[in-house]
CSV table of C-alpha atoms in Angstrom, one decimal:
chain,number,residue,atom,x,y,z
A,1,UNK,CA,-0.3,0.6,0.0
A,2,UNK,CA,1.0,3.0,-0.6
A,3,UNK,CA,-1.0,5.9,0.7
A,4,UNK,CA,-4.6,5.6,2.6
A,5,UNK,CA,-5.6,7.6,-0.2
A,6,UNK,CA,-5.3,5.3,-2.3
A,7,UNK,CA,-8.2,2.6,-0.5
A,8,UNK,CA,-9.9,5.9,0.6
A,9,UNK,CA,-14.1,5.1,-0.5
A,10,UNK,CA,-14.3,2.4,-1.4
A,11,UNK,CA,-16.4,0.5,-0.4
A,12,UNK,CA,-20.1,0.6,1.2
A,13,UNK,CA,-20.1,-1.1,5.1
A,14,UNK,CA,-22.3,-1.0,7.9
A,15,UNK,CA,-21.4,-1.6,10.9
A,16,UNK,CA,-21.4,-4.5,13.8
A,17,UNK,CA,-22.7,-4.4,17.5
A,18,UNK,CA,-19.6,-6.4,18.2
A,19,UNK,CA,-17.3,-3.7,19.5
A,20,UNK,CA,-19.3,-1.5,21.7
A,21,UNK,CA,-20.5,1.9,21.4
A,22,UNK,CA,-19.4,3.7,18.5
A,23,UNK,CA,-20.6,6.7,16.8
A,24,UNK,CA,-23.2,6.2,14.5
A,25,UNK,CA,-21.4,7.5,10.8
A,26,UNK,CA,-22.7,11.1,9.8
A,27,UNK,CA,-25.0,11.3,6.7
A,28,UNK,CA,-23.3,9.4,3.0
A,29,UNK,CA,-20.1,9.1,5.0
A,30,UNK,CA,-21.5,5.0,6.3
A,31,UNK,CA,-21.2,4.7,1.6
A,32,UNK,CA,-17.8,5.8,1.8
A,33,UNK,CA,-15.4,4.0,5.0
A,34,UNK,CA,-13.6,2.0,4.2
A,35,UNK,CA,-11.5,0.3,7.1
A,36,UNK,CA,-8.3,-0.4,5.4
A,37,UNK,CA,-8.2,3.6,5.6
A,38,UNK,CA,-8.3,4.4,8.9
A,39,UNK,CA,-5.6,1.0,9.8
A,40,UNK,CA,-3.2,2.7,7.1
A,41,UNK,CA,-3.9,6.1,9.7
A,42,UNK,CA,-3.9,4.3,12.8
A,43,UNK,CA,-0.3,2.8,11.8
A,44,UNK,CA,0.8,6.5,11.3
A,45,UNK,CA,-0.1,7.8,14.3
A,46,UNK,CA,1.8,5.5,16.2
A,47,UNK,CA,4.8,5.9,14.2
A,48,UNK,CA,4.1,9.4,15.0
A,49,UNK,CA,3.5,9.0,18.7
A,50,UNK,CA,6.5,6.2,19.3
A,51,UNK,CA,9.6,5.3,17.8
A,52,UNK,CA,9.2,1.8,16.0
A,53,UNK,CA,12.2,0.5,14.6
A,54,UNK,CA,12.4,-1.4,11.1
A,55,UNK,CA,11.9,-4.7,12.7
A,56,UNK,CA,9.6,-3.5,14.7
A,57,UNK,CA,6.1,-5.9,12.8
A,58,UNK,CA,8.4,-8.7,14.4
A,59,UNK,CA,10.0,-7.6,18.0
A,60,UNK,CA,6.5,-6.2,19.1
A,61,UNK,CA,5.3,-10.1,17.6
A,62,UNK,CA,7.5,-11.3,20.4
A,63,UNK,CA,6.7,-9.1,22.6
A,64,UNK,CA,2.6,-10.1,23.1
A,65,UNK,CA,4.6,-13.1,23.8
A,66,UNK,CA,7.0,-12.0,26.5
A,67,UNK,CA,6.6,-10.8,30.4
A,68,UNK,CA,6.9,-7.2,30.6
A,69,UNK,CA,9.0,-4.8,30.6
A,70,UNK,CA,8.9,-0.7,30.4
A,71,UNK,CA,9.1,-0.3,27.4
A,72,UNK,CA,5.4,-1.8,27.0
A,73,UNK,CA,3.7,0.7,29.2
A,74,UNK,CA,5.9,3.8,27.6
A,75,UNK,CA,4.3,2.1,23.9
A,76,UNK,CA,1.5,1.4,25.1
A,77,UNK,CA,0.7,5.6,27.1
A,78,UNK,CA,1.8,6.5,23.6
A,79,UNK,CA,-0.2,4.3,21.3
A,80,UNK,CA,-4.0,5.7,22.7
A,81,UNK,CA,-4.8,7.8,19.9
A,82,UNK,CA,-3.5,5.3,17.3
A,83,UNK,CA,-6.2,2.4,19.4
A,84,UNK,CA,-8.9,4.8,19.1
A,85,UNK,CA,-8.9,4.8,15.1
A,86,UNK,CA,-7.7,1.4,14.7
A,87,UNK,CA,-10.9,0.5,16.7
A,88,UNK,CA,-12.8,2.5,14.9
A,89,UNK,CA,-11.4,0.3,11.3
A,90,UNK,CA,-12.2,-3.0,13.0
A,91,UNK,CA,-15.7,-2.1,13.5
A,92,UNK,CA,-15.9,-1.4,9.7
A,93,UNK,CA,-17.9,-5.4,8.8
A,94,UNK,CA,-15.9,-4.7,4.9
A,95,UNK,CA,-12.3,-3.4,4.5
A,96,UNK,CA,-11.0,-2.8,1.0
A,97,UNK,CA,-6.7,-2.5,-0.2
A,98,UNK,CA,-6.5,-1.0,-2.9
A,99,UNK,CA,-3.7,-3.7,-4.3
A,100,UNK,CA,-2.4,-2.5,-7.3
A,101,UNK,CA,-3.0,-5.5,-9.6
A,102,UNK,CA,-1.7,-4.7,-12.8
A,103,UNK,CA,1.7,-4.9,-10.3
A,104,UNK,CA,1.2,-8.7,-9.6
A,105,UNK,CA,4.1,-10.1,-7.5
A,106,UNK,CA,5.3,-6.7,-6.9
A,107,UNK,CA,2.6,-5.0,-5.8
A,108,UNK,CA,3.5,-3.0,-2.4
A,109,UNK,CA,2.1,-4.9,0.4
A,110,UNK,CA,3.4,-2.6,3.4
A,111,UNK,CA,-0.5,-3.0,5.1
A,112,UNK,CA,0.9,-6.1,5.7
A,113,UNK,CA,3.6,-4.6,7.9
A,114,UNK,CA,1.1,-1.7,9.4
A,115,UNK,CA,-1.8,-4.9,10.5
A,116,UNK,CA,1.1,-6.4,12.5
A,117,UNK,CA,2.0,-3.7,14.5
A,118,UNK,CA,-1.2,-1.9,15.1
A,119,UNK,CA,-2.9,-6.1,16.2
A,120,UNK,CA,0.8,-6.8,18.8
A,121,UNK,CA,0.1,-3.1,20.8
A,122,UNK,CA,-3.8,-3.5,20.5
A,123,UNK,CA,-3.1,-6.5,22.3
A,124,UNK,CA,-0.2,-5.5,24.4
A,125,UNK,CA,-2.2,-3.5,25.7
A,126,UNK,CA,-5.0,-6.5,26.7
A,127,UNK,CA,-2.5,-7.7,28.1
A,128,UNK,CA,-2.0,-4.8,30.2
A,129,UNK,CA,-5.7,-3.6,30.9
A,130,UNK,CA,-6.3,-8.0,31.8
A,131,UNK,CA,-3.5,-7.4,34.3
A,132,UNK,CA,-5.1,-4.8,35.7
A,133,UNK,CA,-8.6,-5.6,36.4
A,134,UNK,CA,-9.6,-4.4,33.0
A,135,UNK,CA,-12.1,-6.8,31.9
A,136,UNK,CA,-14.2,-5.3,29.0
A,137,UNK,CA,-11.4,-2.4,27.9
A,138,UNK,CA,-9.2,-5.8,27.0
A,139,UNK,CA,-11.8,-8.0,25.8
A,140,UNK,CA,-12.7,-4.4,23.2
A,141,UNK,CA,-9.0,-4.8,22.1
A,142,UNK,CA,-8.7,-8.6,21.5
A,143,UNK,CA,-11.9,-8.6,19.5
A,144,UNK,CA,-10.5,-4.7,17.3
A,145,UNK,CA,-7.4,-7.1,16.9
A,146,UNK,CA,-9.1,-10.7,15.6
A,147,UNK,CA,-11.3,-9.0,13.5
A,148,UNK,CA,-8.2,-6.4,12.0
A,149,UNK,CA,-6.1,-9.4,11.6
A,150,UNK,CA,-8.7,-11.7,9.1
A,151,UNK,CA,-9.3,-7.9,7.1
A,152,UNK,CA,-5.7,-8.8,6.9
A,153,UNK,CA,-6.9,-12.3,5.0
A,154,UNK,CA,-9.0,-9.8,2.8
A,155,UNK,CA,-5.6,-8.2,0.7
A,156,UNK,CA,-6.3,-11.1,-2.2
A,157,UNK,CA,-2.8,-13.3,-1.4
A,158,UNK,CA,-2.2,-16.4,0.1
A,159,UNK,CA,0.9,-14.7,2.9
A,160,UNK,CA,-1.6,-12.3,4.6
A,161,UNK,CA,-3.8,-15.1,5.1
A,162,UNK,CA,-1.0,-17.4,6.4
A,163,UNK,CA,0.1,-14.2,8.1
A,164,UNK,CA,-3.7,-12.9,9.7
A,165,UNK,CA,-3.9,-16.8,10.9
A,166,UNK,CA,-0.3,-16.2,12.8
A,167,UNK,CA,-2.2,-12.6,14.3
A,168,UNK,CA,-5.1,-14.0,15.9
A,169,UNK,CA,-3.3,-17.4,17.0
A,170,UNK,CA,-1.8,-15.0,18.9
A,171,UNK,CA,-4.1,-13.0,20.1
A,172,UNK,CA,-6.6,-15.7,21.3
A,173,UNK,CA,-4.0,-17.4,23.9
A,174,UNK,CA,-4.1,-14.0,25.6
A,175,UNK,CA,-8.3,-14.3,25.5
A,176,UNK,CA,-7.8,-17.4,26.9
A,177,UNK,CA,-4.9,-17.1,29.4
A,178,UNK,CA,-7.4,-14.9,31.3
A,179,UNK,CA,-10.9,-16.4,30.2
A,180,UNK,CA,-11.3,-18.1,32.9
A,181,UNK,CA,-11.7,-15.3,35.4
A,182,UNK,CA,-14.4,-14.4,33.0
A,183,UNK,CA,-17.8,-13.8,34.3
A,184,UNK,CA,-21.0,-16.1,33.4
A,185,UNK,CA,-22.3,-12.8,31.7
A,186,UNK,CA,-18.5,-11.5,29.4
A,187,UNK,CA,-18.3,-14.8,29.0
A,188,UNK,CA,-22.2,-14.4,27.0
A,189,UNK,CA,-21.3,-11.2,25.3
A,190,UNK,CA,-17.8,-12.4,24.4
A,191,UNK,CA,-19.2,-15.4,22.7
A,192,UNK,CA,-22.3,-13.7,20.6
A,193,UNK,CA,-19.2,-10.2,19.4
A,194,UNK,CA,-17.2,-13.6,18.3
A,195,UNK,CA,-19.8,-13.9,16.3
A,196,UNK,CA,-20.1,-10.5,15.1
A,197,UNK,CA,-16.3,-10.9,13.7
A,198,UNK,CA,-16.0,-10.6,9.9
A,199,UNK,CA,-15.4,-14.2,9.0
A,200,UNK,CA,-12.4,-13.4,6.8
A,201,UNK,CA,-10.8,-15.4,3.8
A,202,UNK,CA,-9.6,-18.6,4.1
A,203,UNK,CA,-6.5,-20.5,1.7
A,204,UNK,CA,-9.4,-21.6,-0.3
A,205,UNK,CA,-11.2,-18.3,-0.9
A,206,UNK,CA,-7.4,-16.1,-1.7
A,207,UNK,CA,-5.6,-19.3,-3.7
A,208,UNK,CA,-9.0,-18.4,-5.9
A,209,UNK,CA,-8.7,-14.9,-5.7
A,210,UNK,CA,-4.3,-15.2,-6.5
A,211,UNK,CA,-4.3,-17.3,-8.8
A,212,UNK,CA,-7.8,-18.2,-10.5
A,213,UNK,CA,-8.5,-14.5,-9.7
A,214,UNK,CA,-5.2,-13.1,-11.5
A,215,UNK,CA,-2.1,-14.2,-12.8
A,216,UNK,CA,0.8,-12.8,-12.1
A,217,UNK,CA,2.8,-15.1,-14.5
A,218,UNK,CA,0.4,-13.6,-17.4
A,219,UNK,CA,0.8,-10.6,-17.1
A,220,UNK,CA,4.6,-10.8,-17.0
A,221,UNK,CA,4.4,-11.7,-20.5
A,222,UNK,CA,1.5,-10.1,-22.2
A,223,UNK,CA,3.1,-8.5,-25.0
A,224,UNK,CA,6.1,-10.4,-25.4
A,225,UNK,CA,6.7,-10.8,-29.4
A,226,UNK,CA,9.4,-14.1,-28.8
A,227,UNK,CA,11.5,-16.1,-26.8
A,228,UNK,CA,13.8,-13.3,-26.1
A,229,UNK,CA,11.7,-11.2,-25.7
A,230,UNK,CA,9.4,-13.5,-23.1
A,231,UNK,CA,13.2,-14.2,-21.1
A,232,UNK,CA,13.2,-10.3,-20.7
A,233,UNK,CA,9.8,-9.8,-19.2
A,234,UNK,CA,9.9,-12.4,-16.8
A,235,UNK,CA,13.1,-11.7,-14.6
A,236,UNK,CA,12.3,-8.4,-15.4
A,237,UNK,CA,8.3,-8.3,-14.2
A,238,UNK,CA,9.3,-11.7,-11.6
A,239,UNK,CA,10.6,-11.6,-8.0
A,240,UNK,CA,12.0,-14.8,-7.6
A,241,UNK,CA,13.5,-14.8,-11.0
A,242,UNK,CA,15.2,-11.9,-10.9
A,243,UNK,CA,18.7,-12.9,-10.0
A,244,UNK,CA,17.8,-15.6,-11.5
A,245,UNK,CA,18.0,-15.1,-15.5
A,246,UNK,CA,19.1,-19.0,-15.7
A,247,UNK,CA,16.4,-20.7,-14.5
A,248,UNK,CA,13.6,-19.0,-16.8
A,249,UNK,CA,15.8,-19.6,-20.0
A,250,UNK,CA,15.3,-23.0,-18.1
A,251,UNK,CA,11.4,-22.2,-17.5
A,252,UNK,CA,10.4,-20.7,-21.3
A,253,UNK,CA,12.8,-23.2,-23.6
A,254,UNK,CA,11.3,-26.8,-20.7
A,255,UNK,CA,7.2,-25.0,-22.3
A,256,UNK,CA,8.5,-25.4,-26.4
A,257,UNK,CA,11.2,-22.4,-25.9
A,258,UNK,CA,7.8,-20.2,-27.5
A,259,UNK,CA,5.4,-17.6,-26.3
A,260,UNK,CA,2.5,-19.8,-27.2
A,261,UNK,CA,4.1,-22.7,-25.7
A,262,UNK,CA,4.8,-21.3,-22.5
A,263,UNK,CA,1.2,-19.9,-22.4
A,264,UNK,CA,0.1,-23.1,-22.7
A,265,UNK,CA,1.9,-24.3,-19.7
A,266,UNK,CA,0.5,-21.5,-17.8
A,267,UNK,CA,-3.0,-22.3,-18.7
A,268,UNK,CA,-2.4,-26.2,-18.2
A,269,UNK,CA,-1.3,-24.4,-14.2
A,270,UNK,CA,-4.0,-22.8,-14.4
A,271,UNK,CA,-7.2,-26.2,-15.2
A,272,UNK,CA,-4.8,-27.2,-11.6
A,273,UNK,CA,-5.3,-24.4,-9.0
A,274,UNK,CA,-9.0,-24.9,-10.9
A,275,UNK,CA,-9.1,-28.9,-9.7
A,276,UNK,CA,-8.0,-27.5,-6.3
A,277,UNK,CA,-9.1,-25.1,-5.8
A,278,UNK,CA,-12.3,-26.8,-4.3
A,279,UNK,CA,-10.8,-29.1,-2.6
A,280,UNK,CA,-9.3,-27.9,0.6
A,281,UNK,CA,-12.8,-28.7,2.5
A,282,UNK,CA,-10.5,-32.6,2.2
A,283,UNK,CA,-9.4,-33.8,5.5
A,284,UNK,CA,-4.8,-32.7,5.0
A,285,UNK,CA,-4.3,-36.3,4.2
A,286,UNK,CA,-6.7,-37.0,2.0
A,287,UNK,CA,-5.2,-33.3,0.0
A,288,UNK,CA,-1.7,-34.3,0.9
A,289,UNK,CA,-1.5,-37.3,-1.2
A,290,UNK,CA,-4.0,-37.1,-4.0
A,291,UNK,CA,-1.9,-33.9,-4.3
A,292,UNK,CA,0.9,-35.5,-4.5
A,293,UNK,CA,0.1,-38.2,-7.3
A,294,UNK,CA,-1.1,-35.4,-9.4
A,295,UNK,CA,1.6,-32.5,-9.1
A,296,UNK,CA,4.6,-35.3,-9.3
A,297,UNK,CA,3.6,-36.0,-12.9
A,298,UNK,CA,2.3,-32.8,-13.9
A,299,UNK,CA,5.7,-31.6,-13.3
A,300,UNK,CA,7.1,-34.4,-15.3
A,301,UNK,CA,6.0,-32.0,-18.0
A,302,UNK,CA,5.7,-28.3,-17.1
A,303,UNK,CA,7.6,-25.9,-15.9
A,304,UNK,CA,6.1,-23.7,-14.5
A,305,UNK,CA,3.8,-25.9,-12.3
A,306,UNK,CA,7.6,-27.2,-10.9
A,307,UNK,CA,9.0,-24.1,-10.6
A,308,UNK,CA,5.7,-21.5,-9.5
A,309,UNK,CA,3.1,-23.8,-7.6
A,310,UNK,CA,3.3,-23.5,-4.0
A,311,UNK,CA,3.1,-26.3,-1.8
A,312,UNK,CA,-1.6,-26.7,-0.9
A,313,UNK,CA,-0.9,-29.3,1.5
A,314,UNK,CA,1.3,-27.2,3.7
A,315,UNK,CA,-1.3,-24.8,3.0
A,316,UNK,CA,-4.6,-27.6,4.0
A,317,UNK,CA,-2.6,-28.8,6.7
A,318,UNK,CA,-2.2,-23.9,8.1
A,319,UNK,CA,-6.1,-24.5,7.4
A,320,UNK,CA,-7.1,-27.3,9.2
A,321,UNK,CA,-4.5,-26.3,12.6
A,322,UNK,CA,-6.8,-22.6,12.5
A,323,UNK,CA,-10.2,-24.0,13.0
A,324,UNK,CA,-9.1,-26.7,15.3
A,325,UNK,CA,-7.2,-23.9,17.1
A,326,UNK,CA,-10.7,-20.9,16.7
A,327,UNK,CA,-12.9,-24.7,17.7
A,328,UNK,CA,-10.8,-25.1,20.7
A,329,UNK,CA,-12.0,-21.2,21.9
A,330,UNK,CA,-14.9,-22.0,20.6
A,331,UNK,CA,-15.3,-24.9,23.2
A,332,UNK,CA,-13.8,-23.3,25.8
A,333,UNK,CA,-16.4,-20.9,26.2
A,334,UNK,CA,-19.1,-22.8,25.3
A,335,UNK,CA,-17.8,-25.0,28.9
A,336,UNK,CA,-17.6,-22.0,30.8
A,337,UNK,CA,-20.2,-21.9,30.4
A,338,UNK,CA,-22.1,-24.6,30.9
A,339,UNK,CA,-20.1,-27.0,31.8
A,340,UNK,CA,-18.0,-30.0,30.0
A,341,UNK,CA,-21.6,-31.7,28.6
A,342,UNK,CA,-21.0,-28.6,26.0
A,343,UNK,CA,-19.0,-30.4,24.4
A,344,UNK,CA,-21.2,-32.4,22.4
A,345,UNK,CA,-21.8,-29.5,20.5
A,346,UNK,CA,-19.0,-28.5,20.0
A,347,UNK,CA,-16.6,-30.8,17.9
A,348,UNK,CA,-13.4,-31.6,16.4
A,349,UNK,CA,-13.1,-30.5,13.8
A,350,UNK,CA,-10.3,-32.2,12.4
A,351,UNK,CA,-12.9,-35.6,12.8
A,352,UNK,CA,-15.8,-34.8,14.6
A,353,UNK,CA,-15.9,-35.6,17.7
A,354,UNK,CA,-15.9,-34.0,20.5
A,355,UNK,CA,-12.4,-31.9,22.5
A,356,UNK,CA,-12.1,-34.9,24.9
A,357,UNK,CA,-12.0,-32.8,28.3
A,358,UNK,CA,-9.4,-33.2,31.0
A,359,UNK,CA,-9.8,-31.1,34.2
A,360,UNK,CA,-6.9,-29.5,35.7
A,361,UNK,CA,-6.7,-27.9,38.8
A,362,UNK,CA,-9.7,-25.5,38.9
A,363,UNK,CA,-9.4,-25.5,35.7
A,364,UNK,CA,-9.9,-27.9,32.7
A,365,UNK,CA,-7.6,-28.7,29.1
A,366,UNK,CA,-9.2,-29.8,26.1
A,367,UNK,CA,-6.9,-31.9,23.3
A,368,UNK,CA,-8.0,-32.4,19.4
A,369,UNK,CA,-6.9,-35.2,17.8
A,370,UNK,CA,-4.5,-33.4,15.0
A,371,UNK,CA,-0.6,-32.5,15.9
A,372,UNK,CA,0.9,-30.0,14.8
A,373,UNK,CA,4.8,-30.7,14.5
A,374,UNK,CA,4.1,-34.3,16.5
A,375,UNK,CA,2.4,-31.7,19.1
A,376,UNK,CA,-1.7,-32.1,20.0
A,377,UNK,CA,-3.2,-29.1,19.5
A,378,UNK,CA,-4.8,-28.4,22.7
A,379,UNK,CA,-6.0,-25.5,25.2
A,380,UNK,CA,-5.9,-24.8,28.6
A,381,UNK,CA,-7.9,-22.7,30.7
A,382,UNK,CA,-6.4,-22.0,33.8
A,383,UNK,CA,-7.1,-19.7,36.6
A,384,UNK,CA,-4.1,-16.6,36.2
A,385,UNK,CA,-2.5,-17.8,33.5
A,386,UNK,CA,-1.8,-14.7,32.3
A,387,UNK,CA,-0.5,-12.8,34.9
A,388,UNK,CA,2.0,-15.7,36.0
A,389,UNK,CA,2.9,-15.0,32.1
A,390,UNK,CA,3.7,-11.7,32.0
A,391,UNK,CA,5.5,-11.8,36.0
A,392,UNK,CA,9.7,-10.9,34.7
A,393,UNK,CA,11.1,-14.3,35.0
């Protein structure tokens, strides 16, 4: 994203009730507002109020899971105005990042860093508020952060969905660490407002948007007159080829050393994507086994498929992990509200069975049958978890 003005006034929106009291739009403002503009303004305000390092998104993400230090409170205090604008953006239902599609893979994606910074700061303030007993304020910060992460996911790219899943997981962990102390009324409010959050893109949706809604390789090759011209265009417009002209030549020659042959290879890859976008509902093991058989055969004869097709099974597993973590959180809220019997209505998306429940002191643990890195995905709801986590070592 180059400027906030680039995304202004694009989408009609509606204001949800999940974020708490908000001033209603005046006049026809509701017809012109766009959450992306609010977020970019919020990030500009954050940077004006606090000196952020070039690697701020990464450092702030680490701070979300680290013990507090004095700098965190200074940052959160300085970010007050930015977080007001951030919550205004999170309260808007739709978000359009107005990506420069004509730039293909060279399109500016600085908005990812902006959202990563803002979500982290909102999460840090939530931790401080939970620590200080301000559960309503902390809840608003958590919900705004999850909404913003899901807004990031709709820019039409697979990478942004992966970033969004990581952000949502980090913020949901803060919520889980403090869920044991929620009152029945607060649990009911949380459940209602989670349902009203924007849904965001899934990786299957993003695959359709990034690989079927547009095609960077075809865009880069458009207008090429011959083999050498095509190679030059690919090297100039495809980032991964800019330092590898020999790979560009190898790909073009593998497609018949002609523009027509290259286009045929790209079209074959498009058909491959189309056949797999709808299969993201398959169990991840089945998805991976079928995919490996098909990609291996196609890659032998099509260098475009071999060099430029992302690892779709990795994406399918990432989707499964995200779905499971969301389901665990909803199940944990239901258990806090109704007791373990509620698990019969909140099933593990991996195998369709209730999550196993294990009492842990005055809290409990839920565990999925799905493992990540050999470790079952689980969620523990324990008293005082955030206070223990936030205390200095």
